[in-house]
Amino acid sequence: MRRARSYIVQVLTVVLALVWFGPIAWLAVGSLSTNSAIALNPLGAPGWHWENYVRAWTDAHVGQFMTNSVLISVSSAILIAALATLAGYALARLRFRGRPIVLAVLLLGIAAPVFTYLIALSQFVINLSLLNTRTIVVLVNSTTFLPVPLLLLMAFFAGLPQEIADSARVDGAREWQVFYYVMLPLARPAIIVALTFGFIWAWNDLLLPAVFLQSQDKLTLPYGIANLHAIGDRFQQDYVTTFAASILSILPMLALYGYVQRRFVSGLTSGAVKG
């Protein structure tokens, strides 16, 4: 029975790996092929046309789209993590009037999808003359994606021992000192997770840039790739350029995962030692 279960787990693992990595492998192979070869045999061997990546970076403006995505995603992630850390600590460790109302609004922000208030939000942005600016995308990203990291930080701060904060207060520390010097270092793993979630959500978001950005020089990478058209022939889809652009959009995520994985383990160790 144990051996049969092991085989079943291995088979399921292989199937899931094919489901997840199969499309990425097909994109990688297709990005090195030609449009005619893909049309004749979509699963054929690659032709090693590395110039497709050069064309995607320059002619398809992927380099410009990626720069915009980095600026928006990094700014959104930092703002989300900062707001989630401050609000999470206040909601978890402090008692103040209106706290239940804040929690109710937070839960409402999770339950209500962005589509329900997108029209009103768009009109509000137009009235503020912020349409077609990266600033409004960062602000809307931060408010839209904030509830989940906020709940994460709130749960993390609530789980920290009260004795740590009490000992700091006995030594004469004020509330902001307790937060900055005691609680904040312990919350490093959760803050890294909030940063990572914020960056990934902003990086992959297609709806908000499509609504609030109009100029091509300000488009983000997902929206730019979704609007790629044929280069040189308006009646032929340029598959290889789209595939190459998609592979280029994945590379920053792979680098982020590799970096965060090491930092996350380091943050866990540091928090445990300080605790």
mmCIF file of N, CA, C and O in Angstrom, residues 66-149:
data_model
loop_
_atom_site.group_PDB
_atom_site.id
_atom_site.type_symbol
_atom_site.label_atom_id
_atom_site.label_comp_id
_atom_site.label_asym_id
_atom_site.label_seq_id
_atom_site.Cartn_x
_atom_site.Cartn_y
_atom_site.Cartn_z
ATOM 1 N N MET A 66 8.410 46.936 -19.588
ATOM 2 C CA MET A 66 8.978 46.341 -18.387
ATOM 3 C C MET A 66 9.443 47.419 -17.412
ATOM 4 O O MET A 66 9.281 47.273 -16.192
ATOM 5 N N THR A 67 9.999 48.512 -17.927
ATOM 6 C CA THR A 67 10.402 49.613 -17.051
ATOM 7 C C THR A 67 9.202 50.198 -16.319
ATOM 8 O O THR A 67 9.255 50.450 -15.105
ATOM 9 N N ASN A 68 8.104 50.388 -17.044
ATOM 10 C CA ASN A 68 6.886 50.898 -16.407
ATOM 11 C C ASN A 68 6.360 49.925 -15.357
ATOM 12 O O ASN A 68 5.927 50.337 -14.272
ATOM 13 N N SER A 69 6.392 48.631 -15.668
ATOM 14 C CA SER A 69 5.906 47.638 -14.716
ATOM 15 C C SER A 69 6.760 47.596 -13.465
ATOM 16 O O SER A 69 6.239 47.452 -12.356
ATOM 17 N N VAL A 70 8.073 47.723 -13.629
ATOM 18 C CA VAL A 70 8.958 47.718 -12.463
ATOM 19 C C VAL A 70 8.676 48.919 -11.574
ATOM 20 O O VAL A 70 8.579 48.792 -10.334
ATOM 21 N N LEU A 71 8.543 50.092 -12.174
ATOM 22 C CA LEU A 71 8.269 51.299 -11.387
ATOM 23 C C LEU A 71 6.947 51.183 -10.629
ATOM 24 O O LEU A 71 6.869 51.473 -9.425
ATOM 25 N N ILE A 72 5.915 50.752 -11.309
ATOM 26 C CA ILE A 72 4.600 50.648 -10.678
ATOM 27 C C ILE A 72 4.578 49.533 -9.645
ATOM 28 O O ILE A 72 4.032 49.701 -8.540
ATOM 29 N N SER A 73 5.162 48.384 -9.970
ATOM 30 C CA SER A 73 5.103 47.241 -9.057
ATOM 31 C C SER A 73 5.924 47.485 -7.796
ATOM 32 O O SER A 73 5.469 47.162 -6.691
ATOM 33 N N VAL A 74 7.119 48.034 -7.939
ATOM 34 C CA VAL A 74 7.944 48.304 -6.766
ATOM 35 C C VAL A 74 7.289 49.351 -5.870
ATOM 36 O O VAL A 74 7.222 49.188 -4.635
ATOM 37 N N SER A 75 6.782 50.416 -6.465
ATOM 38 C CA SER A 75 6.114 51.454 -5.677
ATOM 39 C C SER A 75 4.880 50.907 -4.977
ATOM 40 O O SER A 75 4.636 51.194 -3.797
ATOM 41 N N SER A 76 4.094 50.107 -5.680
ATOM 42 C CA SER A 76 2.892 49.528 -5.083
ATOM 43 C C SER A 76 3.245 48.573 -3.949
ATOM 44 O O SER A 76 2.598 48.587 -2.890
ATOM 45 N N ALA A 77 4.283 47.751 -4.153
ATOM 46 C CA ALA A 77 4.666 46.787 -3.123
ATOM 47 C C ALA A 77 5.147 47.489 -1.858
ATOM 48 O O ALA A 77 4.788 47.093 -0.741
ATOM 49 N N ILE A 78 5.943 48.537 -2.021
ATOM 50 C CA ILE A 78 6.439 49.271 -0.847
ATOM 51 C C ILE A 78 5.293 49.946 -0.108
ATOM 52 O O ILE A 78 5.204 49.892 1.126
ATOM 53 N N LEU A 79 4.377 50.566 -0.851
ATOM 54 C CA LEU A 79 3.250 51.242 -0.209
ATOM 55 C C LEU A 79 2.316 50.241 0.466
ATOM 56 O O LEU A 79 1.827 50.483 1.588
ATOM 57 N N ILE A 80 2.062 49.113 -0.182
ATOM 58 C CA ILE A 80 1.207 48.086 0.412
ATOM 59 C C ILE A 80 1.820 47.545 1.692
ATOM 60 O O ILE A 80 1.150 47.415 2.728
ATOM 61 N N ALA A 81 3.126 47.226 1.658
ATOM 62 C CA ALA A 81 3.781 46.678 2.843
ATOM 63 C C ALA A 81 3.809 47.690 3.984
ATOM 64 O O ALA A 81 3.600 47.332 5.151
ATOM 65 N N ALA A 82 4.059 48.965 3.666
ATOM 66 C CA ALA A 82 4.100 49.994 4.708
ATOM 67 C C ALA A 82 2.726 50.182 5.348
ATOM 68 O O ALA A 82 2.595 50.213 6.584
ATOM 69 N N LEU A 83 1.694 50.318 4.526
ATOM 70 C CA LEU A 83 0.352 50.499 5.066
ATOM 71 C C LEU A 83 -0.120 49.263 5.830
ATOM 72 O O LEU A 83 -0.735 49.383 6.902
ATOM 73 N N ALA A 84 0.164 48.083 5.309
ATOM 74 C CA ALA A 84 -0.258 46.853 5.980
ATOM 75 C C ALA A 84 0.453 46.682 7.313
ATOM 76 O O ALA A 84 -0.147 46.219 8.291
ATOM 77 N N THR A 85 1.730 47.061 7.385
ATOM 78 C CA THR A 85 2.471 46.935 8.637
ATOM 79 C C THR A 85 1.937 47.888 9.688
ATOM 80 O O THR A 85 1.683 47.493 10.842
ATOM 81 N N LEU A 86 1.760 49.147 9.337
ATOM 82 C CA LEU A 86 1.262 50.137 10.296
ATOM 83 C C LEU A 86 -0.162 49.827 10.739
ATOM 84 O O LEU A 86 -0.474 49.810 11.938
ATOM 85 N N ALA A 87 -1.039 49.578 9.772
ATOM 86 C CA ALA A 87 -2.431 49.299 10.121
ATOM 87 C C ALA A 87 -2.573 47.955 10.817
ATOM 88 O O ALA A 87 -3.393 47.809 11.742
ATOM 89 N N GLY A 88 -1.790 46.960 10.405
ATOM 90 C CA GLY A 88 -1.864 45.656 11.050
ATOM 91 C C GLY A 88 -1.447 45.711 12.507
ATOM 92 O O GLY A 88 -2.069 45.080 13.369
ATOM 93 N N TYR A 89 -0.404 46.482 12.802
ATOM 94 C CA TYR A 89 0.013 46.631 14.193
ATOM 95 C C TYR A 89 -1.045 47.360 15.012
ATOM 96 O O TYR A 89 -1.353 46.965 16.146
ATOM 97 N N ALA A 90 -1.609 48.423 14.458
ATOM 98 C CA ALA A 90 -2.621 49.190 15.190
ATOM 99 C C ALA A 90 -3.869 48.351 15.465
ATOM 100 O O ALA A 90 -4.421 48.380 16.574
ATOM 101 N N LEU A 91 -4.327 47.586 14.480
ATOM 102 C CA LEU A 91 -5.528 46.789 14.664
ATOM 103 C C LEU A 91 -5.295 45.584 15.564
ATOM 104 O O LEU A 91 -6.225 45.113 16.232
ATOM 105 N N ALA A 92 -4.075 45.081 15.604
ATOM 106 C CA ALA A 92 -3.795 43.884 16.393
ATOM 107 C C ALA A 92 -3.389 44.187 17.820
ATOM 108 O O ALA A 92 -3.741 43.441 18.743
ATOM 109 N N ARG A 93 -2.669 45.303 18.051
ATOM 110 C CA ARG A 93 -2.079 45.543 19.366
ATOM 111 C C ARG A 93 -2.679 46.731 20.113
ATOM 112 O O ARG A 93 -2.463 46.877 21.313
ATOM 113 N N LEU A 94 -3.400 47.590 19.413
ATOM 114 C CA LEU A 94 -3.946 48.791 20.056
ATOM 115 C C LEU A 94 -5.462 48.697 20.140
ATOM 116 O O LEU A 94 -6.101 48.024 19.335
ATOM 117 N N ARG A 95 -6.013 49.371 21.105
ATOM 118 C CA ARG A 95 -7.466 49.438 21.264
ATOM 119 C C ARG A 95 -7.896 50.897 21.129
ATOM 120 O O ARG A 95 -7.437 51.758 21.868
ATOM 121 N N PHE A 96 -8.775 51.175 20.198
ATOM 122 C CA PHE A 96 -9.205 52.539 19.938
ATOM 123 C C PHE A 96 -10.645 52.517 19.438
ATOM 124 O O PHE A 96 -11.156 51.475 19.002
ATOM 125 N N ARG A 97 -11.285 53.662 19.497
ATOM 126 C CA ARG A 97 -12.663 53.782 19.040
ATOM 127 C C ARG A 97 -12.742 53.609 17.512
ATOM 128 O O ARG A 97 -11.895 54.101 16.786
ATOM 129 N N GLY A 98 -13.760 52.934 17.108
ATOM 130 C CA GLY A 98 -13.954 52.717 15.686
ATOM 131 C C GLY A 98 -13.227 51.509 15.135
ATOM 132 O O GLY A 98 -13.274 51.253 13.930
ATOM 133 N N ARG A 99 -12.559 50.757 15.979
ATOM 134 C CA ARG A 99 -11.820 49.584 15.506
ATOM 135 C C ARG A 99 -12.735 48.561 14.827
ATOM 136 O O ARG A 99 -12.372 48.034 13.762
ATOM 137 N N PRO A 100 -13.902 48.224 15.390
ATOM 138 C CA PRO A 100 -14.786 47.284 14.675
ATOM 139 C C PRO A 100 -15.225 47.799 13.306
ATOM 140 O O PRO A 100 -15.381 47.016 12.365
ATOM 141 N N ILE A 101 -15.415 49.119 13.195
ATOM 142 C CA ILE A 101 -15.816 49.674 11.904
ATOM 143 C C ILE A 101 -14.697 49.511 10.876
ATOM 144 O O ILE A 101 -14.928 49.167 9.715
ATOM 145 N N VAL A 102 -13.470 49.744 11.317
ATOM 146 C CA VAL A 102 -12.321 49.570 10.416
ATOM 147 C C VAL A 102 -12.209 48.127 9.954
ATOM 148 O O VAL A 102 -11.966 47.842 8.774
ATOM 149 N N LEU A 103 -12.404 47.191 10.869
ATOM 150 C CA LEU A 103 -12.348 45.779 10.495
ATOM 151 C C LEU A 103 -13.473 45.416 9.530
ATOM 152 O O LEU A 103 -13.270 44.635 8.598
ATOM 153 N N ALA A 104 -14.654 45.995 9.734
ATOM 154 C CA ALA A 104 -15.766 45.727 8.827
ATOM 155 C C ALA A 104 -15.486 46.260 7.428
ATOM 156 O O ALA A 104 -15.774 45.596 6.420
ATOM 157 N N VAL A 105 -14.920 47.456 7.362
ATOM 158 C CA VAL A 105 -14.555 48.025 6.057
ATOM 159 C C VAL A 105 -13.487 47.175 5.392
ATOM 160 O O VAL A 105 -13.493 46.974 4.165
ATOM 161 N N LEU A 106 -12.554 46.661 6.186
ATOM 162 C CA LEU A 106 -11.508 45.796 5.651
ATOM 163 C C LEU A 106 -12.099 44.534 5.042
ATOM 164 O O LEU A 106 -11.735 44.136 3.925
ATOM 165 N N LEU A 107 -13.009 43.895 5.751
ATOM 166 C CA LEU A 107 -13.658 42.699 5.223
ATOM 167 C C LEU A 107 -14.496 43.022 3.992
ATOM 168 O O LEU A 107 -14.575 42.217 3.051
ATOM 169 N N LEU A 108 -15.111 44.202 3.972
ATOM 170 C CA LEU A 108 -15.876 44.610 2.797
ATOM 171 C C LEU A 108 -14.964 44.798 1.588
ATOM 172 O O LEU A 108 -15.333 44.474 0.454
ATOM 173 N N GLY A 109 -13.748 45.314 1.840
ATOM 174 C CA GLY A 109 -12.793 45.462 0.744
ATOM 175 C C GLY A 109 -12.364 44.143 0.155
ATOM 176 O O GLY A 109 -12.037 44.056 -1.034
ATOM 177 N N ILE A 110 -12.352 43.085 0.964
ATOM 178 C CA ILE A 110 -12.013 41.761 0.454
ATOM 179 C C ILE A 110 -13.188 41.163 -0.318
ATOM 180 O O ILE A 110 -13.016 40.529 -1.362
ATOM 181 N N ALA A 111 -14.403 41.375 0.205
ATOM 182 C CA ALA A 111 -15.580 40.755 -0.410
ATOM 183 C C ALA A 111 -15.989 41.444 -1.702
ATOM 184 O O ALA A 111 -16.468 40.787 -2.636
ATOM 185 N N ALA A 112 -15.813 42.757 -1.790
ATOM 186 C CA ALA A 112 -16.280 43.503 -2.964
ATOM 187 C C ALA A 112 -15.206 43.500 -4.047
ATOM 188 O O ALA A 112 -14.109 44.018 -3.833
ATOM 189 N N PRO A 113 -15.463 42.926 -5.206
ATOM 190 C CA PRO A 113 -14.483 42.968 -6.297
ATOM 191 C C PRO A 113 -14.347 44.369 -6.863
ATOM 192 O O PRO A 113 -15.236 45.218 -6.705
ATOM 193 N N VAL A 114 -13.238 44.613 -7.530
ATOM 194 C CA VAL A 114 -12.974 45.946 -8.049
ATOM 195 C C VAL A 114 -13.973 46.343 -9.121
ATOM 196 O O VAL A 114 -14.222 47.531 -9.351
ATOM 197 N N PHE A 115 -14.600 45.363 -9.790
ATOM 198 C CA PHE A 115 -15.559 45.688 -10.844
ATOM 199 C C PHE A 115 -16.765 46.439 -10.304
ATOM 200 O O PHE A 115 -17.407 47.195 -11.031
ATOM 201 N N THR A 116 -17.099 46.225 -9.034
ATOM 202 C CA THR A 116 -18.314 46.828 -8.480
ATOM 203 C C THR A 116 -18.200 48.338 -8.325
ATOM 204 O O THR A 116 -19.216 49.030 -8.338
ATOM 205 N N TYR A 117 -16.986 48.841 -8.155
ATOM 206 C CA TYR A 117 -16.819 50.284 -7.965
ATOM 207 C C TYR A 117 -15.862 50.902 -8.985
ATOM 208 O O TYR A 117 -15.391 52.014 -8.795
ATOM 209 N N LEU A 118 -15.623 50.200 -10.073
ATOM 210 C CA LEU A 118 -14.654 50.686 -11.047
ATOM 211 C C LEU A 118 -15.161 51.920 -11.778
ATOM 212 O O LEU A 118 -14.389 52.858 -12.041
ATOM 213 N N ILE A 119 -16.432 51.971 -12.105
ATOM 214 C CA ILE A 119 -16.973 53.130 -12.828
ATOM 215 C C ILE A 119 -16.902 54.378 -11.959
ATOM 216 O O ILE A 119 -16.463 55.448 -12.407
ATOM 217 N N ALA A 120 -17.339 54.256 -10.705
ATOM 218 C CA ALA A 120 -17.270 55.410 -9.802
ATOM 219 C C ALA A 120 -15.827 55.827 -9.559
ATOM 220 O O ALA A 120 -15.515 57.030 -9.506
ATOM 221 N N LEU A 121 -14.934 54.847 -9.431
ATOM 222 C CA LEU A 121 -13.527 55.167 -9.229
ATOM 223 C C LEU A 121 -12.943 55.867 -10.447
ATOM 224 O O LEU A 121 -12.146 56.815 -10.307
ATOM 225 N N SER A 122 -13.314 55.437 -11.627
ATOM 226 C CA SER A 122 -12.812 56.073 -12.852
ATOM 227 C C SER A 122 -13.268 57.528 -12.934
ATOM 228 O O SER A 122 -12.481 58.411 -13.299
ATOM 229 N N GLN A 123 -14.522 57.780 -12.592
ATOM 230 C CA GLN A 123 -15.018 59.153 -12.617
ATOM 231 C C GLN A 123 -14.301 60.014 -11.586
ATOM 232 O O GLN A 123 -13.987 61.190 -11.838
ATOM 233 N N PHE A 124 -14.020 59.441 -10.436
ATOM 234 C CA PHE A 124 -13.286 60.157 -9.394
ATOM 235 C C PHE A 124 -11.867 60.500 -9.865
ATOM 236 O O PHE A 124 -11.369 61.613 -9.636
ATOM 237 N N VAL A 125 -11.230 59.579 -10.550
ATOM 238 C CA VAL A 125 -9.878 59.816 -11.064
ATOM 239 C C VAL A 125 -9.895 60.900 -12.127
ATOM 240 O O VAL A 125 -9.000 61.760 -12.183
ATOM 241 N N ILE A 126 -10.907 60.887 -12.991
ATOM 242 C CA ILE A 126 -11.015 61.915 -14.033
ATOM 243 C C ILE A 126 -11.202 63.292 -13.410
ATOM 244 O O ILE A 126 -10.611 64.288 -13.849
ATOM 245 N N ASN A 127 -12.017 63.372 -12.367
ATOM 246 C CA ASN A 127 -12.241 64.659 -11.702
ATOM 247 C C ASN A 127 -10.974 65.182 -11.041
ATOM 248 O O ASN A 127 -10.786 66.404 -10.930
ATOM 249 N N LEU A 128 -10.100 64.291 -10.606
ATOM 250 C CA LEU A 128 -8.836 64.707 -9.991
ATOM 251 C C LEU A 128 -7.733 64.958 -11.019
ATOM 252 O O LEU A 128 -6.608 65.316 -10.625
ATOM 253 N N SER A 129 -8.034 64.753 -12.298
ATOM 254 C CA SER A 129 -7.052 64.948 -13.382
ATOM 255 C C SER A 129 -5.838 64.045 -13.201
ATOM 256 O O SER A 129 -4.695 64.443 -13.487
ATOM 257 N N LEU A 130 -6.072 62.822 -12.740
ATOM 258 C CA LEU A 130 -4.988 61.866 -12.543
ATOM 259 C C LEU A 130 -5.015 60.740 -13.575
ATOM 260 O O LEU A 130 -4.227 59.799 -13.473
ATOM 261 N N LEU A 131 -5.913 60.836 -14.545
ATOM 262 C CA LEU A 131 -5.988 59.802 -15.565
ATOM 263 C C LEU A 131 -4.713 59.785 -16.406
ATOM 264 O O LEU A 131 -4.123 60.825 -16.681
ATOM 265 N N ASN A 132 -4.287 58.595 -16.795
ATOM 266 C CA ASN A 132 -3.090 58.389 -17.611
ATOM 267 C C ASN A 132 -1.815 58.784 -16.856
ATOM 268 O O ASN A 132 -0.881 59.331 -17.433
ATOM 269 N N THR A 133 -1.781 58.482 -15.565
ATOM 270 C CA THR A 133 -0.581 58.697 -14.763
ATOM 271 C C THR A 133 -0.253 57.413 -14.016
ATOM 272 O O THR A 133 -1.152 56.657 -13.610
ATOM 273 N N ARG A 134 1.030 57.167 -13.830
ATOM 274 C CA ARG A 134 1.448 55.985 -13.073
ATOM 275 C C ARG A 134 1.075 56.124 -11.605
ATOM 276 O O ARG A 134 0.882 55.117 -10.912
ATOM 277 N N THR A 135 0.976 57.354 -11.129
ATOM 278 C CA THR A 135 0.659 57.574 -9.712
ATOM 279 C C THR A 135 -0.686 56.980 -9.343
ATOM 280 O O THR A 135 -0.822 56.327 -8.301
ATOM 281 N N ILE A 136 -1.692 57.199 -10.174
ATOM 282 C CA ILE A 136 -3.022 56.700 -9.839
ATOM 283 C C ILE A 136 -3.050 55.178 -9.883
ATOM 284 O O ILE A 136 -3.765 54.531 -9.090
ATOM 285 N N VAL A 137 -2.281 54.554 -10.769
ATOM 286 C CA VAL A 137 -2.231 53.089 -10.803
ATOM 287 C C VAL A 137 -1.608 52.550 -9.518
ATOM 288 O O VAL A 137 -2.084 51.563 -8.945
ATOM 289 N N VAL A 138 -0.555 53.210 -9.036
ATOM 290 C CA VAL A 138 0.080 52.791 -7.784
ATOM 291 C C VAL A 138 -0.890 52.938 -6.618
ATOM 292 O O VAL A 138 -1.020 52.036 -5.777
ATOM 293 N N LEU A 139 -1.586 54.053 -6.551
ATOM 294 C CA LEU A 139 -2.521 54.293 -5.447
ATOM 295 C C LEU A 139 -3.686 53.306 -5.473
ATOM 296 O O LEU A 139 -4.068 52.753 -4.433
ATOM 297 N N VAL A 140 -4.251 53.081 -6.647
ATOM 298 C CA VAL A 140 -5.380 52.150 -6.739
ATOM 299 C C VAL A 140 -4.918 50.725 -6.479
ATOM 300 O O VAL A 140 -5.617 49.935 -5.830
ATOM 301 N N ASN A 141 -3.735 50.362 -6.979
ATOM 302 C CA ASN A 141 -3.179 49.041 -6.673
ATOM 303 C C ASN A 141 -3.045 48.846 -5.166
ATOM 304 O O ASN A 141 -3.399 47.788 -4.626
ATOM 305 N N SER A 142 -2.520 49.848 -4.500
ATOM 306 C CA SER A 142 -2.265 49.741 -3.061
ATOM 307 C C SER A 142 -3.561 49.578 -2.280
ATOM 308 O O SER A 142 -3.633 48.767 -1.349
ATOM 309 N N THR A 143 -4.574 50.335 -2.635
ATOM 310 C CA THR A 143 -5.843 50.229 -1.904
ATOM 311 C C THR A 143 -6.602 48.965 -2.270
ATOM 312 O O THR A 143 -7.291 48.382 -1.422
ATOM 313 N N THR A 144 -6.484 48.502 -3.506
ATOM 314 C CA THR A 144 -7.212 47.308 -3.933
ATOM 315 C C THR A 144 -6.605 46.037 -3.363
ATOM 316 O O THR A 144 -7.323 45.122 -2.941
ATOM 317 N N PHE A 145 -5.272 45.964 -3.335
ATOM 318 C CA PHE A 145 -4.595 44.753 -2.882
ATOM 319 C C PHE A 145 -4.222 44.786 -1.404
ATOM 320 O O PHE A 145 -3.597 43.851 -0.900
ATOM 321 N N LEU A 146 -4.590 45.849 -0.701
ATOM 322 C CA LEU A 146 -4.164 46.002 0.699
ATOM 323 C C LEU A 146 -4.821 45.030 1.670
ATOM 324 O O LEU A 146 -4.150 44.581 2.603
ATOM 325 N N PRO A 147 -6.105 44.689 1.549
ATOM 326 C CA PRO A 147 -6.753 43.909 2.611
ATOM 327 C C PRO A 147 -6.060 42.594 2.964
ATOM 328 O O PRO A 147 -5.917 42.275 4.151
ATOM 329 N N VAL A 148 -5.634 41.813 1.992
ATOM 330 C CA VAL A 148 -5.034 40.505 2.296
ATOM 331 C C VAL A 148 -3.697 40.654 3.028
ATOM 332 O O VAL A 148 -3.490 40.017 4.075
ATOM 333 N N PRO A 149 -2.729 41.463 2.558
ATOM 334 C CA PRO A 149 -1.515 41.663 3.368
ATOM 335 C C PRO A 149 -1.800 42.269 4.737
ATOM 336 O O PRO A 149 -1.104 41.971 5.706
#
